[in-house]
Amino acid sequence: MTRLTVLQLDDAVPLDRFGPWLRDAGARVTVVDVPGSHRAGRGVPGVDALGDGLVVLGGRMSAHDTEAHPWLTALAALLADCVEVDLPVLGICLGHQILAEALGGQVRVADPGGGEVGPVALRWAEAAASDPVLAGAVAAGQRVAESHHDVVSHLPAGAIALASSAAYPHQAFRVGSALGVQFHPEAGPALVGRWEELSGHDPTPVVVALAAVDAEVSAVGRAVAEGFVRVCTPAPH
């Protein structure tokens, strides 16, 4: 069975629908509470402990909040190590941003454009249709769930751009074994609504908007999960 490690960076940003989708695709999933592990003195796991692939979830902190969250520095180093040894990585939202900076890109915190919340239509790049993880998502649709105010402003050198939106050009990219996505393939309408509540906003408009297109949003999200398990599955001997 394919063994995946999921790094949860914030208790308000769980695996949500990705958990069942990853397991249905044949993965055994171990979730690591990174802040809790840091408090317990265990820190961020090493590459050898990750199994066949790594998923890094989002969070309400920024990629630059290293003083309040010192484990961010170790996490960035881990992501660079994963690419070095060709271990598959999927970075989601904050995970995508940390991945970009770990590999030499740049993140802009609290973008003046206001970020994106709710359903957003992606423009898939031509390369996405042949990407080992995203090909199925390209076939499934364009609309995804978003919830972010920080953005990747510059991709790492050599990165392959895979998706954009009307507001932001860097919605997905690949460097070697690592894929970063700004959108939330794992999140259902209720979870995005919960994030709006935590931000002091009325969740109803976002929940209603996402629910109206959830057939497409969930199909894209499930395809990302299935694609990632495929690239992580060891070849039979």
PDB file of C-alpha atoms in Angstrom:
ATOM      1  CA  MET A   1       0.000   0.000   0.000  1.00  0.00           C
ATOM      2  CA  THR A   2       1.175   3.521  -0.800  1.00  0.00           C
ATOM      3  CA  ARG A   3       2.237   5.333   2.370  1.00  0.00           C
ATOM      4  CA  LEU A   4       1.668   9.084   2.533  1.00  0.00           C
ATOM      5  CA  THR A   5       2.543  11.602   5.233  1.00  0.00           C
ATOM      6  CA  VAL A   6       0.340  14.671   5.618  1.00  0.00           C
ATOM      7  CA  LEU A   7       1.710  17.669   7.496  1.00  0.00           C
ATOM      8  CA  GLN A   8      -1.122  19.622   9.120  1.00  0.00           C
ATOM      9  CA  LEU A   9       0.064  23.138   9.953  1.00  0.00           C
ATOM     10  CA  ASP A  10      -3.100  24.488  11.589  1.00  0.00           C
ATOM     11  CA  ASP A  11      -5.865  22.666  13.444  1.00  0.00           C
ATOM     12  CA  ALA A  12      -8.441  24.710  11.501  1.00  0.00           C
ATOM     13  CA  VAL A  13      -7.083  23.442   8.163  1.00  0.00           C
ATOM     14  CA  PRO A  14      -7.506  19.643   8.136  1.00  0.00           C
ATOM     15  CA  LEU A  15      -7.475  17.072   5.334  1.00  0.00           C
ATOM     16  CA  ASP A  16     -11.259  17.326   5.033  1.00  0.00           C
ATOM     17  CA  ARG A  17     -12.382  15.481   1.873  1.00  0.00           C
ATOM     18  CA  PHE A  18      -8.833  14.540   0.892  1.00  0.00           C
ATOM     19  CA  GLY A  19      -8.665  11.903   3.633  1.00  0.00           C
ATOM     20  CA  PRO A  20     -11.326   9.585   2.143  1.00  0.00           C
ATOM     21  CA  TRP A  21     -10.210  10.354  -1.414  1.00  0.00           C
ATOM     22  CA  LEU A  22      -6.583   9.440  -0.710  1.00  0.00           C
ATOM     23  CA  ARG A  23      -7.615   6.251   1.076  1.00  0.00           C
ATOM     24  CA  ASP A  24     -10.071   5.290  -1.699  1.00  0.00           C
ATOM     25  CA  ALA A  25      -7.185   5.671  -4.167  1.00  0.00           C
ATOM     26  CA  GLY A  26      -5.150   3.128  -2.183  1.00  0.00           C
ATOM     27  CA  ALA A  27      -3.061   5.216   0.212  1.00  0.00           C
ATOM     28  CA  ARG A  28      -2.377   4.727   3.894  1.00  0.00           C
ATOM     29  CA  VAL A  29      -2.297   8.205   5.396  1.00  0.00           C
ATOM     30  CA  THR A  30      -0.406   9.403   8.468  1.00  0.00           C
ATOM     31  CA  VAL A  31      -1.262  12.927   9.615  1.00  0.00           C
ATOM     32  CA  VAL A  32       1.359  14.836  11.583  1.00  0.00           C
ATOM     33  CA  ASP A  33       0.290  17.840  13.671  1.00  0.00           C
ATOM     34  CA  VAL A  34       3.363  19.973  13.004  1.00  0.00           C
ATOM     35  CA  PRO A  35       2.845  22.668  15.689  1.00  0.00           C
ATOM     36  CA  GLY A  36       2.020  19.962  18.237  1.00  0.00           C
ATOM     37  CA  SER A  37       5.050  17.927  17.224  1.00  0.00           C
ATOM     38  CA  HIS A  38       7.214  21.026  17.613  1.00  0.00           C
ATOM     39  CA  ARG A  39       5.846  21.708  21.105  1.00  0.00           C
ATOM     40  CA  ALA A  40       6.592  18.108  22.045  1.00  0.00           C
ATOM     41  CA  GLY A  41      10.200  18.506  20.893  1.00  0.00           C
ATOM     42  CA  ARG A  42       9.891  16.171  17.913  1.00  0.00           C
ATOM     43  CA  GLY A  43       9.981  18.850  15.219  1.00  0.00           C
ATOM     44  CA  VAL A  44       9.358  18.304  11.522  1.00  0.00           C
ATOM     45  CA  PRO A  45       9.898  14.692  10.379  1.00  0.00           C
ATOM     46  CA  GLY A  46      12.857  13.843   8.169  1.00  0.00           C
ATOM     47  CA  VAL A  47      12.641  12.652   4.589  1.00  0.00           C
ATOM     48  CA  ASP A  48      13.226   9.034   5.596  1.00  0.00           C
ATOM     49  CA  ALA A  49      10.082   9.073   7.775  1.00  0.00           C
ATOM     50  CA  LEU A  50       7.701  10.315   5.066  1.00  0.00           C
ATOM     51  CA  GLY A  51       6.982   7.104   3.183  1.00  0.00           C
ATOM     52  CA  ASP A  52       6.150   7.362  -0.523  1.00  0.00           C
ATOM     53  CA  GLY A  53       4.968  10.980  -0.641  1.00  0.00           C
ATOM     54  CA  LEU A  54       4.242  14.143   1.310  1.00  0.00           C
ATOM     55  CA  VAL A  55       1.217  16.453   1.411  1.00  0.00           C
ATOM     56  CA  VAL A  56       1.601  19.855   3.110  1.00  0.00           C
ATOM     57  CA  LEU A  57      -1.682  21.535   4.001  1.00  0.00           C
ATOM     58  CA  GLY A  58      -2.543  25.199   4.458  1.00  0.00           C
ATOM     59  CA  GLY A  59      -2.743  27.409   7.524  1.00  0.00           C
ATOM     60  CA  ARG A  60      -3.728  30.814   8.820  1.00  0.00           C
ATOM     61  CA  MET A  61      -0.144  31.918   9.391  1.00  0.00           C
ATOM     62  CA  SER A  62       2.026  33.205   6.539  1.00  0.00           C
ATOM     63  CA  ALA A  63       5.121  31.622   5.058  1.00  0.00           C
ATOM     64  CA  HIS A  64       7.107  34.464   6.655  1.00  0.00           C
ATOM     65  CA  ASP A  65       5.848  33.956  10.244  1.00  0.00           C
ATOM     66  CA  THR A  66       9.014  32.175  11.336  1.00  0.00           C
ATOM     67  CA  GLU A  67       9.298  34.039  14.644  1.00  0.00           C
ATOM     68  CA  ALA A  68       5.887  32.871  15.858  1.00  0.00           C
ATOM     69  CA  HIS A  69       6.201  29.486  14.119  1.00  0.00           C
ATOM     70  CA  PRO A  70       9.888  28.499  14.058  1.00  0.00           C
ATOM     71  CA  TRP A  71       9.092  25.113  12.528  1.00  0.00           C
ATOM     72  CA  LEU A  72       8.439  26.922   9.223  1.00  0.00           C
ATOM     73  CA  THR A  73      12.192  27.104   8.619  1.00  0.00           C
ATOM     74  CA  ALA A  74      12.628  23.367   9.121  1.00  0.00           C
ATOM     75  CA  LEU A  75       9.620  22.672   6.912  1.00  0.00           C
ATOM     76  CA  ALA A  76      11.083  24.715   4.053  1.00  0.00           C
ATOM     77  CA  ALA A  77      14.341  22.787   4.378  1.00  0.00           C
ATOM     78  CA  LEU A  78      12.428  19.492   4.331  1.00  0.00           C
ATOM     79  CA  LEU A  79      10.641  20.451   1.114  1.00  0.00           C
ATOM     80  CA  ALA A  80      13.926  21.297  -0.569  1.00  0.00           C
ATOM     81  CA  ASP A  81      15.302  17.939   0.602  1.00  0.00           C
ATOM     82  CA  CYS A  82      12.274  16.108  -0.839  1.00  0.00           C
ATOM     83  CA  VAL A  83      12.883  17.622  -4.256  1.00  0.00           C
ATOM     84  CA  GLU A  84      16.570  16.756  -3.979  1.00  0.00           C
ATOM     85  CA  VAL A  85      15.776  13.058  -3.439  1.00  0.00           C
ATOM     86  CA  ASP A  86      12.845  13.059  -5.920  1.00  0.00           C
ATOM     87  CA  LEU A  87      10.131  12.342  -3.320  1.00  0.00           C
ATOM     88  CA  PRO A  88       6.652  13.390  -4.518  1.00  0.00           C
ATOM     89  CA  VAL A  89       5.299  16.474  -2.739  1.00  0.00           C
ATOM     90  CA  LEU A  90       1.928  18.208  -2.927  1.00  0.00           C
ATOM     91  CA  GLY A  91       1.841  21.655  -1.313  1.00  0.00           C
ATOM     92  CA  ILE A  92      -1.617  23.188  -0.828  1.00  0.00           C
ATOM     93  CA  CYS A  93      -2.173  26.949  -0.323  1.00  0.00           C
ATOM     94  CA  LEU A  94       0.301  27.804   2.457  1.00  0.00           C
ATOM     95  CA  GLY A  95       2.099  24.563   1.578  1.00  0.00           C
ATOM     96  CA  HIS A  96       2.364  25.828  -2.010  1.00  0.00           C
ATOM     97  CA  GLN A  97       3.766  29.142  -0.787  1.00  0.00           C
ATOM     98  CA  ILE A  98       6.341  27.542   1.535  1.00  0.00           C
ATOM     99  CA  LEU A  99       7.355  25.217  -1.305  1.00  0.00           C
ATOM    100  CA  ALA A 100       7.855  28.162  -3.667  1.00  0.00           C
ATOM    101  CA  GLU A 101      10.134  30.001  -1.244  1.00  0.00           C
ATOM    102  CA  ALA A 102      12.002  26.814  -0.272  1.00  0.00           C
ATOM    103  CA  LEU A 103      12.980  26.412  -3.925  1.00  0.00           C
ATOM    104  CA  GLY A 104      13.925  30.051  -4.513  1.00  0.00           C
ATOM    105  CA  GLY A 105      10.614  31.728  -5.344  1.00  0.00           C
ATOM    106  CA  GLN A 106       8.921  34.595  -3.503  1.00  0.00           C
ATOM    107  CA  VAL A 107       5.678  35.064  -1.571  1.00  0.00           C
ATOM    108  CA  ARG A 108       3.829  38.333  -1.074  1.00  0.00           C
ATOM    109  CA  VAL A 109       1.929  38.464   2.221  1.00  0.00           C
ATOM    110  CA  ALA A 110      -1.492  40.212   2.321  1.00  0.00           C
ATOM    111  CA  ASP A 111      -1.548  40.929  -1.383  1.00  0.00           C
ATOM    112  CA  PRO A 112      -3.079  44.349  -2.144  1.00  0.00           C
ATOM    113  CA  GLY A 113      -5.411  42.675  -4.646  1.00  0.00           C
ATOM    114  CA  GLY A 114      -7.250  41.061  -1.741  1.00  0.00           C
ATOM    115  CA  GLY A 115      -6.660  37.423  -2.533  1.00  0.00           C
ATOM    116  CA  GLU A 116      -9.421  35.012  -3.541  1.00  0.00           C
ATOM    117  CA  VAL A 117     -12.209  33.373  -1.529  1.00  0.00           C
ATOM    118  CA  GLY A 118     -14.838  31.002  -2.883  1.00  0.00           C
ATOM    119  CA  PRO A 119     -15.162  29.378  -6.307  1.00  0.00           C
ATOM    120  CA  VAL A 120     -12.598  30.487  -8.894  1.00  0.00           C
ATOM    121  CA  ALA A 121     -12.182  29.369 -12.497  1.00  0.00           C
ATOM    122  CA  LEU A 122      -8.644  28.308 -13.365  1.00  0.00           C
ATOM    123  CA  ARG A 123      -6.921  28.654 -16.688  1.00  0.00           C
ATOM    124  CA  TRP A 124      -4.972  25.440 -17.074  1.00  0.00           C
ATOM    125  CA  ALA A 125      -1.645  25.791 -18.859  1.00  0.00           C
ATOM    126  CA  GLU A 126      -0.948  23.432 -21.746  1.00  0.00           C
ATOM    127  CA  ALA A 127       1.599  21.576 -19.624  1.00  0.00           C
ATOM    128  CA  ALA A 128      -1.057  20.744 -17.011  1.00  0.00           C
ATOM    129  CA  ALA A 129      -2.777  18.320 -19.366  1.00  0.00           C
ATOM    130  CA  SER A 130       0.286  16.077 -19.262  1.00  0.00           C
ATOM    131  CA  ASP A 131       1.243  16.665 -15.626  1.00  0.00           C
ATOM    132  CA  PRO A 132       1.273  13.335 -13.746  1.00  0.00           C
ATOM    133  CA  VAL A 133      -0.902  14.703 -10.939  1.00  0.00           C
ATOM    134  CA  LEU A 134      -3.024  17.373 -12.610  1.00  0.00           C
ATOM    135  CA  ALA A 135      -3.959  15.701 -15.894  1.00  0.00           C
ATOM    136  CA  GLY A 136      -7.106  14.204 -14.386  1.00  0.00           C
ATOM    137  CA  ALA A 137      -8.039  17.515 -12.787  1.00  0.00           C
ATOM    138  CA  VAL A 138      -7.741  19.291 -16.146  1.00  0.00           C
ATOM    139  CA  ALA A 139     -10.193  16.790 -17.604  1.00  0.00           C
ATOM    140  CA  ALA A 140     -12.553  17.171 -14.625  1.00  0.00           C
ATOM    141  CA  GLY A 141     -13.092  20.939 -14.858  1.00  0.00           C
ATOM    142  CA  GLN A 142     -11.802  24.403 -14.088  1.00  0.00           C
ATOM    143  CA  ARG A 143     -13.547  25.630 -10.963  1.00  0.00           C
ATOM    144  CA  VAL A 144     -11.816  25.199  -7.619  1.00  0.00           C
ATOM    145  CA  ALA A 145     -12.194  26.394  -4.029  1.00  0.00           C
ATOM    146  CA  GLU A 146      -9.942  29.248  -2.961  1.00  0.00           C
ATOM    147  CA  SER A 147      -9.210  30.901   0.376  1.00  0.00           C
ATOM    148  CA  HIS A 148      -6.032  32.972   0.432  1.00  0.00           C
ATOM    149  CA  HIS A 149      -4.679  36.490   0.794  1.00  0.00           C
ATOM    150  CA  ASP A 150      -0.968  35.704   0.430  1.00  0.00           C
ATOM    151  CA  VAL A 151       0.297  34.789  -3.036  1.00  0.00           C
ATOM    152  CA  VAL A 152       3.333  33.386  -4.803  1.00  0.00           C
ATOM    153  CA  SER A 153       4.636  36.502  -6.535  1.00  0.00           C
ATOM    154  CA  HIS A 154       7.624  34.851  -8.281  1.00  0.00           C
ATOM    155  CA  LEU A 155       8.015  31.197  -9.169  1.00  0.00           C
ATOM    156  CA  PRO A 156      11.274  29.368  -8.439  1.00  0.00           C
ATOM    157  CA  ALA A 157      13.809  29.248 -11.263  1.00  0.00           C
ATOM    158  CA  GLY A 158      13.006  26.400 -13.617  1.00  0.00           C
ATOM    159  CA  ALA A 159       9.431  25.971 -12.345  1.00  0.00           C
ATOM    160  CA  ILE A 160       6.765  24.847 -14.811  1.00  0.00           C
ATOM    161  CA  ALA A 161       3.670  27.067 -14.529  1.00  0.00           C
ATOM    162  CA  LEU A 162       0.545  24.895 -14.635  1.00  0.00           C
ATOM    163  CA  ALA A 163      -2.443  27.139 -13.869  1.00  0.00           C
ATOM    164  CA  SER A 164      -3.510  30.738 -13.426  1.00  0.00           C
ATOM    165  CA  SER A 165      -6.686  32.646 -12.566  1.00  0.00           C
ATOM    166  CA  ALA A 166      -8.002  36.009 -13.697  1.00  0.00           C
ATOM    167  CA  ALA A 167      -6.496  37.610 -10.583  1.00  0.00           C
ATOM    168  CA  TYR A 168      -3.289  35.643  -9.978  1.00  0.00           C
ATOM    169  CA  PRO A 169      -0.849  34.007 -12.392  1.00  0.00           C
ATOM    170  CA  HIS A 170       0.694  31.395 -10.095  1.00  0.00           C
ATOM    171  CA  GLN A 171      -2.102  28.978  -9.166  1.00  0.00           C
ATOM    172  CA  ALA A 172      -0.058  25.810  -9.705  1.00  0.00           C
ATOM    173  CA  PHE A 173       3.542  24.969 -10.505  1.00  0.00           C
ATOM    174  CA  ARG A 174       5.881  22.029 -10.626  1.00  0.00           C
ATOM    175  CA  VAL A 175       9.583  21.727  -9.828  1.00  0.00           C
ATOM    176  CA  GLY A 176      10.805  18.170 -10.266  1.00  0.00           C
ATOM    177  CA  SER A 177       8.878  15.858  -7.923  1.00  0.00           C
ATOM    178  CA  ALA A 178       7.038  18.723  -6.201  1.00  0.00           C
ATOM    179  CA  LEU A 179       3.691  20.237  -7.146  1.00  0.00           C
ATOM    180  CA  GLY A 180       2.285  23.360  -5.507  1.00  0.00           C
ATOM    181  CA  VAL A 181      -1.357  24.463  -5.825  1.00  0.00           C
ATOM    182  CA  GLN A 182      -2.705  27.744  -4.485  1.00  0.00           C
ATOM    183  CA  PHE A 183      -6.285  26.456  -4.462  1.00  0.00           C
ATOM    184  CA  HIS A 184      -7.798  24.027  -1.949  1.00  0.00           C
ATOM    185  CA  PRO A 185      -8.553  20.692  -3.641  1.00  0.00           C
ATOM    186  CA  GLU A 186      -9.267  19.166  -0.230  1.00  0.00           C
ATOM    187  CA  ALA A 187     -11.846  21.641   1.081  1.00  0.00           C
ATOM    188  CA  GLY A 188     -15.620  21.319   0.911  1.00  0.00           C
ATOM    189  CA  PRO A 189     -18.002  24.290   1.157  1.00  0.00           C
ATOM    190  CA  ALA A 190     -18.511  23.917   4.919  1.00  0.00           C
ATOM    191  CA  LEU A 191     -14.789  24.063   5.669  1.00  0.00           C
ATOM    192  CA  VAL A 192     -14.251  27.174   3.545  1.00  0.00           C
ATOM    193  CA  GLY A 193     -17.237  28.701   5.327  1.00  0.00           C
ATOM    194  CA  ARG A 194     -15.621  27.898   8.659  1.00  0.00           C
ATOM    195  CA  TRP A 195     -12.493  29.798   7.584  1.00  0.00           C
ATOM    196  CA  GLU A 196     -14.673  32.789   6.735  1.00  0.00           C
ATOM    197  CA  GLU A 197     -16.224  32.628  10.213  1.00  0.00           C
ATOM    198  CA  LEU A 198     -12.786  32.517  11.812  1.00  0.00           C
ATOM    199  CA  SER A 199     -11.879  35.629   9.802  1.00  0.00           C
ATOM    200  CA  GLY A 200     -14.951  37.433  11.163  1.00  0.00           C
ATOM    201  CA  HIS A 201     -16.947  37.257   7.938  1.00  0.00           C
ATOM    202  CA  ASP A 202     -20.438  35.966   7.174  1.00  0.00           C
ATOM    203  CA  PRO A 203     -19.814  32.512   5.673  1.00  0.00           C
ATOM    204  CA  THR A 204     -23.167  32.205   3.931  1.00  0.00           C
ATOM    205  CA  PRO A 205     -22.335  33.791   0.544  1.00  0.00           C
ATOM    206  CA  VAL A 206     -19.196  31.705   0.108  1.00  0.00           C
ATOM    207  CA  VAL A 207     -20.845  28.473   1.223  1.00  0.00           C
ATOM    208  CA  VAL A 208     -23.792  29.007  -1.119  1.00  0.00           C
ATOM    209  CA  ALA A 209     -21.524  29.883  -4.047  1.00  0.00           C
ATOM    210  CA  LEU A 210     -19.314  26.842  -3.521  1.00  0.00           C
ATOM    211  CA  ALA A 211     -22.249  24.475  -2.996  1.00  0.00           C
ATOM    212  CA  ALA A 212     -23.710  25.569  -6.324  1.00  0.00           C
ATOM    213  CA  VAL A 213     -20.636  24.339  -8.214  1.00  0.00           C
ATOM    214  CA  ASP A 214     -19.516  21.581  -5.866  1.00  0.00           C
ATOM    215  CA  ALA A 215     -19.979  18.797  -8.413  1.00  0.00           C
ATOM    216  CA  GLU A 216     -17.188  20.334 -10.497  1.00  0.00           C
ATOM    217  CA  VAL A 217     -15.061  21.522  -7.564  1.00  0.00           C
ATOM    218  CA  SER A 218     -15.145  18.118  -5.886  1.00  0.00           C
ATOM    219  CA  ALA A 219     -14.414  16.311  -9.162  1.00  0.00           C
ATOM    220  CA  VAL A 220     -11.292  18.433  -9.649  1.00  0.00           C
ATOM    221  CA  GLY A 221     -10.252  17.899  -6.033  1.00  0.00           C
ATOM    222  CA  ARG A 222     -10.741  14.139  -6.152  1.00  0.00           C
ATOM    223  CA  ALA A 223      -8.754  13.977  -9.388  1.00  0.00           C
ATOM    224  CA  VAL A 224      -5.844  15.773  -7.684  1.00  0.00           C
ATOM    225  CA  ALA A 225      -5.941  13.279  -4.808  1.00  0.00           C
ATOM    226  CA  GLU A 226      -6.055  10.299  -7.158  1.00  0.00           C
ATOM    227  CA  GLY A 227      -3.301  11.697  -9.349  1.00  0.00           C
ATOM    228  CA  PHE A 228      -1.042  12.252  -6.377  1.00  0.00           C
ATOM    229  CA  VAL A 229      -1.526   8.719  -5.096  1.00  0.00           C
ATOM    230  CA  ARG A 230      -0.641   7.394  -8.545  1.00  0.00           C
ATOM    231  CA  VAL A 231       2.674   9.223  -8.693  1.00  0.00           C
ATOM    232  CA  CYS A 232       3.496   8.069  -5.148  1.00  0.00           C
ATOM    233  CA  THR A 233       2.665   4.403  -5.706  1.00  0.00           C
ATOM    234  CA  PRO A 234       5.870   2.351  -5.908  1.00  0.00           C
ATOM    235  CA  ALA A 235       6.375   0.444  -9.143  1.00  0.00           C
ATOM    236  CA  PRO A 236       5.804  -3.326  -8.776  1.00  0.00           C
ATOM    237  CA  HIS A 237       8.933  -5.428  -8.687  1.00  0.00           C
TER     238      HIS A 237
END
